[in-house]
Backbone as a chain_set.jsonl record, in Angstrom:
{"seq": "MEIKLKENERIDDLEYNGLKIIQKNDGFCFGMDSVILSSFVRVNKKCAIVADFGTGTGIISILLAAKNDNIDKIYGFEIQGEMAEMAQRSVKMNNQNDKIEIVNEDIVGLS", "coords": {"N": [[86.514, 95.979, 94.208], [85.859, 96.373, 97.573], [87.736, 97.883, 100.04], [88.453, 98.29, 103.393], [89.492, 101.211, 104.894], [91.816, 102.239, 107.391], [92.008, 104.534, 110.171], [93.638, 107.525, 109.305], [94.589, 106.721, 106.825], [94.891, 106.491, 103.239], [93.87, 106.014, 99.81], [95.872, 105.783, 97.011], [96.22, 106.476, 93.559], [98.093, 104.602, 91.31], [98.477, 105.186, 88.727], [98.831, 103.339, 86.691], [97.553, 100.905, 84.802], [95.171, 100.966, 86.306], [95.887, 100.394, 88.911], [96.07, 100.683, 92.473], [97.113, 101.927, 95.704], [97.359, 101.559, 99.23], [98.155, 103.97, 101.62], [99.684, 105.632, 104.417], [98.595, 108.739, 105.771], [100.351, 110.32, 107.241], [102.694, 108.883, 107.378], [105.338, 106.726, 106.144], [105.574, 106.994, 102.655], [105.559, 105.698, 99.355], [108.087, 106.491, 96.928], [109.313, 107.975, 93.871], [111.552, 106.463, 93.338], [110.895, 103.797, 93.884], [109.023, 103.25, 91.877], [110.589, 103.631, 89.588], [112.578, 101.677, 90.043], [111.025, 99.338, 89.848], [110.564, 99.362, 87.163], [113.013, 98.755, 86.06], [113.392, 96.054, 86.305], [113.666, 93.196, 84.435], [112.15, 90.466, 83.111], [112.73, 87.972, 81.2], [112.495, 85.27, 80.755], [110.552, 82.481, 81.957], [109.938, 82.864, 85.34], [109.797, 81.491, 88.368], [109.694, 82.354, 91.104], [109.903, 85.39, 92.931], [111.489, 87.529, 95.271], [110.771, 90.173, 97.453], [112.348, 92.028, 99.551], [111.798, 93.776, 102.538], [109.369, 95.005, 101.866], [107.544, 97.007, 102.548], [105.025, 99.19, 101.735], [104.293, 97.559, 99.701], [104.578, 98.36, 97.13], [106.549, 97.843, 95.079], [106.284, 95.074, 94.644], [103.599, 94.967, 93.784], [103.651, 96.515, 91.404], [105.578, 95.043, 89.927], [104.236, 92.583, 89.619], [102.148, 93.357, 87.966], [103.483, 94.206, 85.681], [104.946, 92.063, 84.707], [104.358, 89.199, 83.193], [105.735, 86.843, 83.231], [106.416, 86.126, 85.797], [105.68, 83.888, 88.329], [105.127, 83.911, 91.134], [105.308, 86.285, 93.748], [106.937, 87.056, 96.669], [106.533, 89.207, 99.245], [108.394, 90.4, 101.749], [108.049, 91.674, 104.974], [108.897, 93.101, 107.998], [107.569, 94.766, 109.802], [104.542, 94.673, 111.329], [102.166, 96.278, 110.977], [102.68, 97.607, 108.561], [102.949, 95.4, 106.851], [100.372, 94.333, 106.948], [98.911, 96.415, 105.819], [100.057, 96.436, 103.258], [99.166, 93.936, 102.402], [96.42, 94.383, 102.223], [96.438, 96.181, 100.092], [97.364, 94.521, 98.052], [95.216, 92.746, 97.906], [93.181, 94.561, 97.184], [93.945, 95.135, 94.591], [93.465, 92.784, 93.317], [95.502, 90.805, 93.277], [96.104, 88.591, 94.766], [96.605, 85.953, 94.005], [99.107, 86.055, 92.89], [100.844, 87.519, 94.524], [102.222, 87.283, 97.735], [102.244, 88.494, 100.941], [104.554, 88.429, 103.498], [104.832, 88.496, 106.869], [107.346, 88.482, 108.668], [110.397, 88.134, 110.563], [113.094, 87.627, 108.797], [115.654, 86.929, 109.47], [117.453, 84.303, 110.668], [115.553, 82.457, 109.914], [114.892, 79.218, 108.71]], "CA": [[86.593, 95.362, 95.508], [85.865, 97.376, 98.631], [88.737, 97.686, 101.082], [88.224, 99.206, 104.503], [90.652, 101.986, 105.305], [91.95, 102.555, 108.805], [92.198, 105.951, 110.426], [94.889, 108.107, 108.824], [95.019, 106.055, 105.588], [94.276, 106.945, 101.993], [94.155, 105.205, 98.633], [96.475, 106.565, 95.94], [96.226, 105.895, 92.221], [99.448, 104.409, 90.805], [98.462, 105.628, 87.335], [99.289, 102.247, 85.832], [96.568, 99.826, 84.68], [94.14, 101.053, 87.335], [96.394, 99.953, 90.211], [95.996, 101.629, 93.572], [97.853, 101.489, 96.881], [96.988, 102.179, 100.498], [99.288, 104.6, 102.298], [99.358, 106.463, 105.575], [98.634, 110.181, 105.522], [101.495, 110.948, 107.9], [103.776, 107.915, 107.51], [106.13, 106.487, 104.938], [104.886, 106.837, 101.376], [106.515, 105.345, 98.312], [108.579, 107.582, 96.093], [109.597, 107.641, 92.479], [112.594, 105.438, 93.268], [110.234, 102.49, 93.821], [108.418, 103.122, 90.549], [111.697, 103.468, 88.643], [113.18, 100.366, 90.294], [110.157, 98.287, 89.296], [110.686, 99.408, 85.7], [114.305, 98.213, 85.657], [113.36, 94.596, 86.355], [113.305, 92.552, 83.167], [111.995, 89.023, 83.254], [112.58, 87.495, 79.825], [112.13, 83.859, 80.783], [109.665, 82.127, 83.052], [110.566, 82.993, 86.651], [108.813, 80.964, 89.297], [109.583, 83.063, 92.381], [110.639, 86.634, 93.16], [111.397, 87.992, 96.662], [110.865, 91.623, 97.664], [112.689, 92.161, 100.968], [111.474, 95.113, 103.025], [108.364, 95.422, 100.887], [106.855, 98.238, 102.967], [103.636, 99.311, 101.266], [104.066, 96.556, 98.664], [104.57, 99.049, 95.839], [107.364, 97.176, 94.06], [105.64, 93.793, 94.337], [102.372, 95.225, 93.016], [104.014, 96.936, 90.049], [106.226, 93.911, 89.243], [103.209, 91.605, 89.252], [101.367, 93.902, 86.847], [104.324, 94.426, 84.504], [105.693, 90.87, 84.311], [103.576, 87.968, 83.113], [106.616, 85.685, 83.403], [106.598, 85.825, 87.226], [104.6, 83.076, 88.898], [104.802, 84.275, 92.516], [106.153, 87.272, 94.41], [106.824, 87.085, 98.122], [106.94, 90.483, 99.811], [108.732, 90.22, 103.16], [108.007, 92.915, 105.744], [108.985, 92.807, 109.428], [106.619, 95.599, 110.544], [103.206, 94.103, 111.203], [101.192, 97.237, 110.449], [102.986, 97.815, 107.134], [102.641, 94.153, 106.138], [98.915, 94.217, 106.859], [98.485, 97.425, 104.858], [100.469, 95.938, 101.945], [98.276, 92.822, 102.046], [95.138, 94.957, 101.776], [96.665, 96.737, 98.749], [97.422, 93.369, 97.15], [93.825, 92.277, 97.753], [92.439, 95.596, 96.461], [94.349, 95.045, 93.188], [93.184, 91.422, 92.86], [96.768, 90.137, 92.988], [96.33, 87.556, 95.789], [97.133, 84.713, 93.424], [100.476, 86.263, 92.439], [101.655, 88.147, 95.571], [101.98, 86.914, 99.127], [102.98, 89.325, 101.89], [105.002, 87.607, 104.615], [105.199, 89.331, 108.013], [108.31, 87.69, 109.454], [111.798, 88.536, 110.629], [113.719, 86.53, 108.046], [116.941, 86.565, 110.067], [117.35, 83.07, 111.453], [114.601, 81.493, 109.332], [115.54, 78.143, 107.952]], "C": [[86.691, 96.457, 96.564], [86.842, 96.98, 99.729], [88.488, 98.731, 102.153], [89.537, 99.888, 104.888], [90.633, 102.188, 106.811], [92.12, 104.065, 108.941], [93.576, 106.382, 109.928], [95.446, 107.389, 107.58], [94.278, 106.655, 104.401], [94.616, 105.94, 100.894], [94.686, 106.129, 97.548], [96.462, 105.777, 94.643], [97.674, 105.791, 91.74], [99.585, 104.817, 89.342], [99.106, 104.609, 86.399], [98.242, 101.145, 85.894], [95.521, 99.809, 85.791], [94.589, 100.616, 88.721], [96.322, 101.082, 91.23], [96.777, 101.063, 94.756], [97.366, 102.25, 98.107], [98.255, 102.741, 101.137], [98.782, 105.384, 103.502], [99.459, 107.936, 105.192], [99.887, 110.821, 106.095], [102.66, 109.983, 108.121], [104.561, 107.799, 106.224], [105.215, 106.335, 103.73], [105.936, 106.52, 100.317], [106.922, 106.58, 97.529], [108.835, 107.098, 94.68], [110.664, 106.556, 92.351], [111.989, 104.046, 93.178], [109.629, 102.233, 92.451], [109.506, 102.877, 89.506], [112.336, 102.1, 88.802], [112.331, 99.243, 89.697], [110.225, 98.251, 87.771], [112.01, 98.839, 85.194], [114.32, 96.689, 85.636], [112.875, 94.06, 85.019], [113.275, 91.045, 83.389], [111.691, 88.476, 81.861], [112.162, 86.04, 79.733], [111.225, 83.617, 81.969], [110.433, 82.137, 84.364], [109.532, 82.576, 87.691], [108.612, 81.852, 90.52], [110.462, 84.311, 92.396], [110.438, 87.012, 94.622], [111.61, 89.495, 96.708], [111.085, 91.819, 99.163], [112.498, 93.6, 101.425], [110.415, 95.751, 102.154], [107.605, 96.689, 101.27], [105.405, 98.234, 102.546], [103.289, 98.256, 100.215], [104.146, 97.122, 97.258], [105.345, 98.303, 94.763], [106.743, 95.843, 93.671], [104.41, 93.985, 93.453], [102.689, 95.629, 91.585], [104.693, 95.808, 89.272], [105.203, 92.885, 88.776], [102.422, 92.071, 88.032], [102.176, 93.99, 85.56], [104.977, 93.162, 83.953], [104.831, 89.619, 84.356], [104.421, 86.724, 83.357], [106.855, 85.311, 84.864], [105.397, 85.044, 87.732], [104.161, 83.574, 90.273], [105.811, 85.285, 93.035], [105.868, 87.191, 95.902], [107.371, 88.42, 98.602], [107.155, 90.311, 101.304], [108.763, 91.578, 103.855], [107.947, 92.578, 107.235], [107.96, 93.589, 110.253], [105.192, 95.118, 110.283], [102.185, 95.026, 110.574], [101.414, 97.492, 108.959], [102.628, 96.578, 106.316], [101.136, 94.009, 105.935], [98.362, 95.21, 105.841], [98.844, 96.981, 103.437], [99.541, 94.818, 101.485], [96.919, 93.339, 101.576], [95.274, 95.582, 100.389], [96.725, 95.626, 97.709], [96.002, 92.876, 96.86], [93.01, 93.268, 96.917], [92.724, 95.54, 94.957], [94.166, 93.653, 92.601], [94.453, 90.666, 92.464], [97.106, 89.046, 94.011], [96.936, 86.287, 95.235], [98.612, 84.842, 93.053], [101.409, 86.813, 93.528], [101.231, 87.629, 96.938], [102.863, 87.794, 100.008], [103.282, 88.462, 103.117], [105.489, 88.548, 105.72], [106.066, 88.503, 108.964], [109.641, 88.412, 109.502], [112.568, 87.398, 109.981], [115.08, 86.128, 108.577], [116.718, 85.338, 110.941], [116.312, 82.085, 110.947], [115.379, 80.411, 108.596], [114.508, 77.19, 107.401]], "O": [[87.517, 97.363, 96.453], [86.776, 95.878, 100.273], [88.33, 99.915, 101.855], [90.543, 99.236, 105.165], [89.571, 102.294, 107.425], [92.346, 104.774, 107.96], [94.562, 105.669, 110.117], [96.648, 107.45, 107.319], [93.203, 107.239, 104.537], [95.529, 105.126, 101.035], [94.052, 107.125, 97.199], [96.669, 104.564, 94.635], [98.403, 106.782, 91.76], [100.683, 104.794, 88.786], [99.817, 104.957, 85.456], [98.066, 100.518, 86.938], [95.04, 98.741, 86.171], [93.76, 100.479, 89.621], [96.486, 102.258, 90.906], [97.066, 99.867, 94.804], [97.01, 103.426, 98.03], [99.289, 102.075, 101.189], [97.608, 105.745, 103.584], [100.306, 108.324, 104.387], [100.431, 111.758, 105.51], [103.522, 110.239, 108.962], [104.47, 108.647, 105.336], [104.207, 105.631, 103.784], [107.062, 107.014, 100.377], [106.199, 107.575, 97.476], [108.593, 105.936, 94.353], [110.681, 105.814, 91.369], [112.518, 103.194, 92.464], [109.714, 101.123, 91.926], [109.357, 102.015, 88.64], [112.611, 101.427, 87.808], [112.867, 98.305, 89.108], [109.968, 97.213, 87.162], [112.118, 98.48, 84.021], [115.191, 96.096, 84.999], [111.803, 94.428, 84.538], [114.265, 90.443, 83.806], [110.55, 88.512, 81.401], [111.548, 85.623, 78.751], [111.138, 84.444, 82.877], [111.47, 81.484, 84.482], [108.512, 83.242, 87.865], [107.475, 82.081, 90.932], [111.604, 84.292, 91.939], [109.346, 86.838, 95.163], [112.525, 90.021, 96.074], [110.138, 91.782, 99.948], [112.978, 94.532, 100.779], [110.548, 96.906, 101.749], [107.075, 97.374, 100.396], [104.638, 97.364, 102.958], [102.118, 98.079, 99.878], [103.816, 96.432, 96.293], [104.852, 98.145, 93.646], [106.683, 95.514, 92.487], [104.21, 93.248, 92.487], [102.059, 95.134, 90.649], [104.42, 95.629, 88.085], [105.297, 92.375, 87.659], [102.072, 91.268, 87.167], [101.622, 93.863, 84.468], [105.511, 93.182, 82.844], [104.602, 89.048, 85.422], [103.88, 85.66, 83.658], [107.447, 84.267, 85.136], [104.252, 85.471, 87.587], [102.964, 83.654, 90.552], [107.012, 85.162, 92.796], [104.718, 87.25, 96.339], [108.543, 88.728, 98.386], [106.197, 90.099, 102.048], [109.416, 92.512, 103.389], [107.053, 91.857, 107.679], [107.528, 93.113, 111.303], [104.707, 95.157, 109.152], [101.412, 94.597, 109.717], [100.458, 97.581, 108.188], [102.072, 96.688, 105.223], [100.686, 93.605, 104.862], [97.448, 94.881, 105.085], [98.039, 97.128, 102.517], [99.171, 94.758, 100.312], [96.336, 92.795, 100.638], [94.338, 95.526, 99.592], [96.196, 95.775, 96.607], [95.642, 92.625, 95.71], [92.24, 92.863, 96.046], [91.856, 95.857, 94.144], [94.658, 93.37, 91.509], [94.48, 89.973, 91.446], [98.259, 88.626, 94.112], [97.702, 85.613, 95.924], [99.299, 83.83, 92.917], [102.62, 86.602, 93.469], [100.043, 87.548, 97.251], [104.081, 87.832, 99.838], [102.386, 87.848, 103.696], [106.443, 89.302, 105.527], [105.578, 87.91, 109.927], [109.977, 89.194, 108.612], [112.681, 86.317, 110.559], [115.614, 85.092, 108.181], [115.883, 85.351, 111.846], [116.194, 80.986, 111.489], [116.392, 80.676, 107.947], [114.859, 76.218, 106.733]]}, "num_chains": 1, "name": "protein.A"}
């Protein structure tokens, strides 16, 4: 799937099942802590919904979706519009639209 990059963006290989992620050249980039954290999650029984608050680039949501067949849906919440849009393009690039939804909202006060 072809994804259009914006100025100052790159695609990085996550070195796991062919997954890739879009990141800024001079902005926040995920670190090993995100990769390690995604490996600590164990889903032994069917889990309908998972929430990833402050999803940023979407790294944890993308890795969780790939590593856990027991998860039906992951919602990645991100307040920053530019980051949320970039995360959504990474989700689309990895063909995970059916499993991950990026939500660009301030969840404080939502009901």
